[in-house]
mmCIF file of C-alpha atoms in Angstrom:
data_model
loop_
_atom_site.group_PDB
_atom_site.id
_atom_site.type_symbol
_atom_site.label_atom_id
_atom_site.label_comp_id
_atom_site.label_asym_id
_atom_site.label_seq_id
_atom_site.Cartn_x
_atom_site.Cartn_y
_atom_site.Cartn_z
ATOM 1 C CA MET A 280 -15.082 3.226 -21.897
ATOM 2 C CA LYS A 281 -12.000 1.240 -22.798
ATOM 3 C CA ILE A 282 -9.995 -0.196 -19.970
ATOM 4 C CA GLY A 283 -6.466 -0.961 -20.975
ATOM 5 C CA PRO A 284 -3.334 -2.142 -19.200
ATOM 6 C CA GLN A 285 -0.572 -0.268 -17.432
ATOM 7 C CA ASP A 286 0.074 1.079 -13.997
ATOM 8 C CA ASN A 287 1.030 4.172 -12.081
ATOM 9 C CA GLY A 288 2.286 4.175 -8.496
ATOM 10 C CA PRO A 289 -0.482 4.788 -5.947
ATOM 11 C CA SER A 290 -0.915 7.134 -3.061
ATOM 12 C CA LEU A 291 -3.741 6.806 -0.560
ATOM 13 C CA ARG A 292 -3.991 10.509 -0.136
ATOM 14 C CA GLY A 293 -1.561 12.664 -1.997
ATOM 15 C CA ARG A 294 -1.496 16.410 -1.818
ATOM 16 C CA TRP A 295 -4.152 17.357 0.754
ATOM 17 C CA GLY A 296 -4.876 21.031 0.604
ATOM 18 C CA VAL A 297 -3.415 20.944 -2.868
ATOM 19 C CA PRO A 298 -4.683 18.656 -5.590
ATOM 20 C CA LEU A 299 -3.602 15.085 -5.392
ATOM 21 C CA GLY A 300 -2.036 13.882 -8.608
ATOM 22 C CA VAL A 301 -3.105 10.713 -10.329
ATOM 23 C CA ALA A 302 -2.939 7.984 -7.760
ATOM 24 C CA GLY A 303 -2.054 4.510 -8.823
ATOM 25 C CA GLY A 304 -4.124 1.519 -9.761
ATOM 26 C CA VAL A 305 -6.253 -0.437 -7.394
ATOM 27 C CA THR A 306 -6.197 -4.204 -7.347
ATOM 28 C CA ALA A 307 -9.208 -6.318 -6.475
ATOM 29 C CA VAL A 308 -12.351 -4.222 -6.428
ATOM 30 C CA SER A 309 -13.962 -1.173 -4.787
ATOM 31 C CA LEU A 310 -14.774 2.468 -4.939
ATOM 32 C CA ALA A 311 -16.445 5.454 -3.644
ATOM 33 C CA ALA A 312 -17.717 8.752 -4.537
ATOM 34 C CA VAL A 313 -20.108 11.278 -5.629
ATOM 35 C CA VAL A 314 -22.076 12.732 -8.556
ATOM 36 C CA VAL A 315 -23.824 13.667 -11.606
ATOM 37 C CA LEU A 316 -25.152 14.101 -15.062
ATOM 38 C CA GLY A 317 -27.460 11.150 -15.411
ATOM 39 C CA GLY A 318 -25.425 9.367 -12.762
ATOM 40 C CA THR A 319 -26.574 6.986 -10.073
ATOM 41 C CA GLY A 320 -26.523 7.073 -6.310
ATOM 42 C CA ASP A 321 -27.364 9.461 -3.541
ATOM 43 C CA THR A 322 -25.047 11.467 -1.369
ATOM 44 C CA GLY A 323 -26.738 10.705 1.914
ATOM 45 C CA PRO A 324 -24.887 8.583 4.478
ATOM 46 C CA GLU A 325 -25.433 4.905 5.111
ATOM 47 C CA ALA A 326 -24.247 2.662 7.896
ATOM 48 C CA ALA A 327 -21.604 0.063 7.152
ATOM 49 C CA ALA A 328 -19.067 -2.076 8.930
ATOM 50 C CA PRO A 329 -15.784 -0.254 9.561
ATOM 51 C CA ALA A 330 -13.019 -0.859 7.059
ATOM 52 C CA HIS A 331 -10.043 -2.501 8.701
ATOM 53 C CA GLY A 332 -6.684 -2.483 6.969
ATOM 54 C CA GLY A 333 -4.891 -5.676 6.156
ATOM 55 C CA GLY A 334 -7.910 -7.718 5.177
ATOM 56 C CA SER A 335 -8.267 -9.595 1.925
ATOM 57 C CA PRO A 336 -10.585 -8.255 -0.786
ATOM 58 C CA ALA A 337 -11.881 -11.811 -1.119
ATOM 59 C CA ALA A 338 -13.325 -11.594 2.380
ATOM 60 C CA SER A 339 -15.819 -8.959 1.346
ATOM 61 C CA THR A 340 -19.306 -8.631 2.749
ATOM 62 C CA PRO A 341 -22.655 -7.593 1.286
ATOM 63 C CA ALA A 342 -23.228 -3.877 0.970
ATOM 64 C CA PRO A 343 -25.532 -2.382 3.547
ATOM 65 C CA SER A 344 -28.863 -1.041 2.420
ATOM 66 C CA PRO A 345 -29.107 2.766 2.232
ATOM 67 C CA SER A 346 -31.004 4.293 5.110
ATOM 68 C CA ALA A 347 -33.252 7.154 4.105
ATOM 69 C CA SER A 348 -33.530 8.198 7.737
ATOM 70 C CA SER A 349 -29.795 8.468 8.315
ATOM 71 C CA ALA A 350 -28.906 12.003 9.291
ATOM 72 C CA PRO A 351 -25.835 13.592 7.730
ATOM 73 C CA GLY A 352 -23.021 13.894 10.187
ATOM 74 C CA GLY A 353 -20.987 10.745 10.754
ATOM 75 C CA THR A 354 -18.641 11.270 13.672
ATOM 76 C CA SER A 355 -15.345 9.759 14.757
ATOM 77 C CA ALA A 356 -14.082 10.017 18.305
ATOM 78 C CA GLU A 357 -10.654 8.694 17.351
ATOM 79 C CA ALA A 358 -10.071 11.010 14.400
ATOM 80 C CA ARG A 359 -12.029 13.828 16.069
ATOM 81 C CA PHE A 360 -14.064 15.030 13.156
ATOM 82 C CA THR A 361 -17.645 15.195 11.944
ATOM 83 C CA ILE A 362 -18.880 14.916 8.356
ATOM 84 C CA THR A 363 -21.583 17.556 8.477
ATOM 85 C CA ASP A 364 -22.813 17.203 4.895
ATOM 86 C CA ALA A 365 -22.105 14.972 1.892
ATOM 87 C CA THR A 366 -24.845 16.263 -0.388
ATOM 88 C CA THR A 367 -23.966 17.482 -3.868
ATOM 89 C CA SER A 368 -26.162 19.147 -6.471
ATOM 90 C CA PRO A 369 -25.943 19.065 -10.281
ATOM 91 C CA ILE A 370 -24.355 21.930 -12.186
ATOM 92 C CA ASP A 371 -26.536 23.139 -15.055
ATOM 93 C CA SER A 372 -25.366 22.423 -18.598
ATOM 94 C CA GLY A 373 -24.704 26.055 -19.504
ATOM 95 C CA THR A 374 -22.391 26.506 -16.539
ATOM 96 C CA VAL A 375 -20.675 23.177 -17.254
ATOM 97 C CA THR A 376 -19.837 24.433 -20.755
ATOM 98 C CA LYS A 377 -18.253 27.570 -19.286
ATOM 99 C CA VAL A 378 -16.306 25.586 -16.697
ATOM 100 C CA LEU A 379 -14.831 23.274 -19.326
ATOM 101 C CA SER A 380 -14.098 26.168 -21.674
ATOM 102 C CA SER A 381 -12.103 28.097 -19.078
ATOM 103 C CA CYS A 382 -10.396 24.915 -17.851
ATOM 104 C CA LEU A 383 -9.471 23.369 -21.198
ATOM 105 C CA GLY A 384 -9.403 26.295 -23.617
ATOM 106 C CA PRO A 385 -9.591 25.302 -27.304
ATOM 107 C CA GLN A 386 -9.750 21.595 -26.384
ATOM 108 C CA ALA A 387 -13.023 21.979 -24.491
ATOM 109 C CA SER A 388 -15.164 21.126 -27.521
ATOM 110 C CA GLN A 389 -13.533 17.688 -27.662
ATOM 111 C CA TYR A 390 -14.867 16.681 -24.233
ATOM 112 C CA GLN A 391 -18.315 15.600 -23.115
ATOM 113 C CA PRO A 392 -19.213 16.085 -19.426
ATOM 114 C CA VAL A 393 -20.167 12.940 -17.539
ATOM 115 C CA VAL A 394 -20.193 14.169 -13.921
ATOM 116 C CA ALA A 395 -20.705 17.781 -12.818
ATOM 117 C CA VAL A 396 -21.682 18.794 -9.299
ATOM 118 C CA ARG A 397 -21.501 21.499 -6.688
ATOM 119 C CA THR A 398 -19.906 20.407 -3.447
ATOM 120 C CA PRO A 399 -21.767 20.735 -0.120
ATOM 121 C CA LEU A 400 -19.356 23.452 0.950
ATOM 122 C CA ALA A 401 -17.565 26.164 -1.024
ATOM 123 C CA ALA A 402 -13.894 26.933 -0.473
ATOM 124 C CA ALA A 403 -12.070 30.034 -1.670
ATOM 125 C CA ASP A 404 -11.097 28.510 -5.014
ATOM 126 C CA VAL A 405 -13.438 25.563 -5.476
ATOM 127 C CA ASP A 406 -17.151 24.870 -5.125
ATOM 128 C CA GLY A 407 -17.582 21.947 -7.485
ATOM 129 C CA VAL A 408 -16.073 19.583 -10.008
ATOM 130 C CA VAL A 409 -16.665 18.558 -13.615
ATOM 131 C CA VAL A 410 -15.339 15.301 -15.045
ATOM 132 C CA ALA A 411 -15.498 14.936 -18.829
ATOM 133 C CA VAL A 412 -14.247 12.446 -21.422
ATOM 134 C CA ASN A 413 -13.283 12.630 -25.091
ATOM 135 C CA SER A 414 -13.603 10.153 -27.958
ATOM 136 C CA ALA A 415 -10.213 8.627 -27.080
ATOM 137 C CA ASP A 416 -11.451 7.787 -23.558
ATOM 138 C CA GLN A 417 -9.268 10.465 -21.976
ATOM 139 C CA TYR A 418 -10.799 11.917 -18.830
ATOM 140 C CA VAL A 419 -10.350 15.433 -17.516
ATOM 141 C CA GLN A 420 -11.189 16.745 -14.054
ATOM 142 C CA CYS A 421 -11.829 20.459 -13.692
ATOM 143 C CA GLN A 422 -12.421 22.141 -10.346
ATOM 144 C CA SER A 423 -15.083 24.835 -10.582
ATOM 145 C CA LYS A 424 -15.616 28.140 -8.842
ATOM 146 C CA GLY A 425 -18.824 29.640 -10.107
ATOM 147 C CA ASP A 426 -18.639 29.257 -13.877
ATOM 148 C CA LYS A 427 -14.831 29.203 -14.013
ATOM 149 C CA GLY A 428 -12.823 25.997 -14.222
ATOM 150 C CA THR A 429 -9.217 25.133 -13.429
ATOM 151 C CA SER A 430 -7.056 22.020 -13.356
ATOM 152 C CA PRO A 431 -3.885 21.370 -11.340
ATOM 153 C CA ASP A 432 -2.640 19.000 -14.027
ATOM 154 C CA SER A 433 -0.716 19.787 -17.171
ATOM 155 C CA PRO A 434 -2.090 18.670 -19.502
ATOM 156 C CA PRO A 435 -5.352 18.353 -17.548
ATOM 157 C CA THR A 436 -6.160 14.856 -18.799
ATOM 158 C CA PHE A 437 -6.095 11.343 -17.380
ATOM 159 C CA ILE A 438 -5.528 8.747 -20.077
ATOM 160 C CA ASN A 439 -7.519 5.601 -19.395
ATOM 161 C CA ASP A 440 -5.239 3.040 -21.023
ATOM 162 C CA ARG A 441 -2.240 4.341 -19.088
ATOM 163 C CA LEU A 442 -3.932 3.937 -15.722
ATOM 164 C CA TRP A 443 -5.440 0.500 -15.768
ATOM 165 C CA GLY A 444 -3.695 -2.734 -14.919
ATOM 166 C CA THR A 445 -4.790 -6.358 -14.904
ATOM 167 C CA GLY A 446 -7.563 -7.001 -12.407
ATOM 168 C CA ARG A 447 -8.031 -3.392 -11.406
ATOM 169 C CA VAL A 448 -11.426 -1.784 -11.255
ATOM 170 C CA VAL A 449 -10.776 1.613 -9.659
ATOM 171 C CA GLU A 450 -8.431 4.461 -10.504
ATOM 172 C CA TYR A 451 -8.054 7.788 -8.757
ATOM 173 C CA PHE A 452 -7.891 11.256 -10.262
ATOM 174 C CA ASP A 453 -7.281 14.372 -8.133
ATOM 175 C CA SER A 454 -8.341 14.612 -4.501
ATOM 176 C CA MET A 455 -7.921 17.353 -1.952
ATOM 177 C CA MET A 456 -8.873 18.721 1.431
ATOM 178 C CA VAL A 457 -8.998 22.512 1.623
ATOM 179 C CA PRO A 458 -10.072 25.033 4.283
ATOM 180 C CA ALA A 459 -13.579 26.398 3.717
ATOM 181 C CA GLY A 460 -14.065 28.919 6.481
ATOM 182 C CA GLU A 461 -13.171 28.866 10.148
ATOM 183 C CA GLY A 462 -13.230 25.319 11.476
ATOM 184 C CA ARG A 463 -14.574 23.838 8.237
ATOM 185 C CA TYR A 464 -12.937 21.851 5.447
ATOM 186 C CA LEU A 465 -14.006 20.650 2.018
ATOM 187 C CA MET A 466 -13.000 17.138 0.972
ATOM 188 C CA LEU A 467 -13.215 16.429 -2.735
ATOM 189 C CA GLY A 468 -12.055 13.644 -5.022
ATOM 190 C CA ALA A 469 -12.769 11.777 -8.233
ATOM 191 C CA GLY A 470 -11.798 8.717 -10.218
ATOM 192 C CA HIS A 471 -13.109 6.103 -12.588
ATOM 193 C CA TYR A 472 -14.254 2.520 -12.363
ATOM 194 C CA SER A 473 -14.750 -0.622 -14.453
ATOM 195 C CA SER A 474 -17.995 -2.233 -15.559
ATOM 196 C CA ASP A 475 -17.751 -4.686 -12.618
ATOM 197 C CA VAL A 476 -18.789 -1.899 -10.275
ATOM 198 C CA ALA A 477 -22.446 -1.088 -9.649
ATOM 199 C CA ARG A 478 -22.100 1.190 -6.638
ATOM 200 C CA ILE A 479 -19.393 3.274 -4.994
ATOM 201 C CA THR A 480 -19.253 4.725 -1.510
ATOM 202 C CA ILE A 481 -16.782 6.687 0.604
ATOM 203 C CA SER A 482 -15.931 6.412 4.286
ATOM 204 C CA TYR A 483 -13.671 8.763 6.209
ATOM 205 C CA GLY A 484 -11.017 7.797 8.723
ATOM 206 C CA ASP A 485 -12.304 5.368 11.361
ATOM 207 C CA ASP A 486 -15.920 6.488 10.898
ATOM 208 C CA PRO A 487 -17.853 3.438 9.604
ATOM 209 C CA LYS A 488 -20.539 5.518 7.916
ATOM 210 C CA GLN A 489 -20.402 5.323 4.103
ATOM 211 C CA TYR A 490 -21.633 8.024 1.743
ATOM 212 C CA PRO A 491 -22.969 6.752 -1.598
ATOM 213 C CA ALA A 492 -21.534 8.069 -4.822
ATOM 214 C CA ARG A 493 -23.126 9.502 -7.843
ATOM 215 C CA MET A 494 -21.604 7.795 -10.857
ATOM 216 C CA ALA A 495 -21.816 8.217 -14.601
ATOM 217 C CA GLN A 496 -20.091 6.674 -17.627
ATOM 218 C CA GLY A 497 -17.183 5.226 -15.694
ATOM 219 C CA ALA A 498 -16.470 8.328 -13.591
ATOM 220 C CA PHE A 499 -17.177 9.141 -9.967
ATOM 221 C CA VAL A 500 -16.812 12.191 -7.742
ATOM 222 C CA TYR A 501 -17.244 12.718 -4.022
ATOM 223 C CA GLY A 502 -17.490 15.789 -1.845
ATOM 224 C CA ALA A 503 -18.017 16.304 1.869
ATOM 225 C CA ALA A 504 -18.023 19.073 4.444
ATOM 226 C CA LEU A 505 -15.887 18.258 7.475
ATOM 227 C CA THR A 506 -15.591 19.920 10.876
ATOM 228 C CA PRO A 507 -12.905 18.924 13.412
ATOM 229 C CA ASP A 508 -14.438 18.171 16.802
ATOM 230 C CA THR A 509 -11.735 20.159 18.587
ATOM 231 C CA PRO A 510 -9.581 23.127 17.518
ATOM 232 C CA VAL A 511 -6.801 22.128 15.113
ATOM 233 C CA GLY A 512 -3.616 23.721 13.892
ATOM 234 C CA PRO A 513 -2.822 25.050 10.409
ATOM 235 C CA ARG A 514 -1.347 21.702 9.365
ATOM 236 C CA TYR A 515 -4.407 19.640 10.218
ATOM 237 C CA PRO A 516 -4.201 16.586 7.901
ATOM 238 C CA GLY A 517 -7.802 15.451 8.235
ATOM 239 C CA PRO A 518 -9.009 11.861 7.899
ATOM 240 C CA SER A 519 -8.180 9.673 4.939
ATOM 241 C CA PRO A 520 -11.074 8.970 2.568
ATOM 242 C CA TYR A 521 -11.586 5.299 1.730
ATOM 243 C CA VAL A 522 -13.261 4.108 -1.456
ATOM 244 C CA HIS A 523 -15.550 1.086 -1.397
ATOM 245 C CA ALA A 524 -16.975 -0.636 -4.485
ATOM 246 C CA TYR A 525 -19.900 -3.022 -4.751
ATOM 247 C CA ASP A 526 -21.052 -5.278 -7.555
ATOM 248 C CA ALA A 527 -24.627 -5.661 -8.782
ATOM 249 C CA SER A 528 -25.391 -8.282 -6.120
ATOM 250 C CA GLY A 529 -24.469 -5.871 -3.337
ATOM 251 C CA LYS A 530 -21.174 -7.569 -2.508
ATOM 252 C CA GLU A 531 -18.282 -5.337 -1.560
ATOM 253 C CA ILE A 532 -15.595 -6.151 -4.092
ATOM 254 C CA TYR A 533 -13.065 -3.520 -3.100
ATOM 255 C CA ASN A 534 -12.128 -1.705 0.096
ATOM 256 C CA GLN A 535 -9.355 0.829 -0.241
ATOM 257 C CA ALA A 536 -8.485 0.489 3.435
ATOM 258 C CA GLU A 537 -7.521 -3.129 2.775
ATOM 259 C CA ASP A 538 -5.688 -2.555 -0.485
ATOM 260 C CA PRO A 539 -1.998 -3.463 -0.040
ATOM 261 C CA LYS A 540 -1.055 -0.711 -2.466
ATOM 262 C CA PHE A 541 -2.234 1.786 0.121
ATOM 263 C CA THR A 542 -1.483 -0.083 3.337
ATOM 264 C CA GLY A 543 2.181 -0.738 2.556
ATOM 265 C CA GLY A 544 1.699 -4.436 1.942
ATOM 266 C CA GLU A 545 2.924 -4.234 -1.644
#
């Protein structure tokens, strides 16, 4: 994938409950995420040091080793929530074709899917996501419900060379948190990353547990089922997701919680 210059203004978490528009560029280095076609990474949780805002990306630490025995369900006393599941499953190729066709219409044939997964929890209008790319390196993110696809964006494309800026390795597509039954919420997001990144994970709020991404051809997606620990009101904002990126040596090269573009330091 080509990575060209230019910048858009960022937002740590834009429209929760409704799709979050393209968030801005990320300086330094890190990511997170989730899924698919020929991608890498698991969706099980792994322990990691908590991300503290205000730190320098240069002061990064080695990535923790995944723990096969870690049970899903990271908890946070402060934010009062539990991640009950962060496991995604691939969407079969026939269904992916239908999702892209209903999402993109006549343009669907121009796009090749790179990440396509079902989320661990289904909401009323979404139970998965498909990220695809065309020959001009334009990405599209389509939310799926069964074999139907939709996009909150018009046009539903993210143009690579308009998103990247000097030194940036992560960009964000749409993200959302939506109700998925009484006392349950689906968190979903996607983005893309540079060749410097070998692994992406996501943490939520002040919970130090990180959930590895599935990644493919420069795109990543993440999904998680969340349950508040106590009853919440209709405007429950939920925890912020934080993207972490690691290089091939296992060094964390980006932590979204420490990125001044999201912490107000820039």
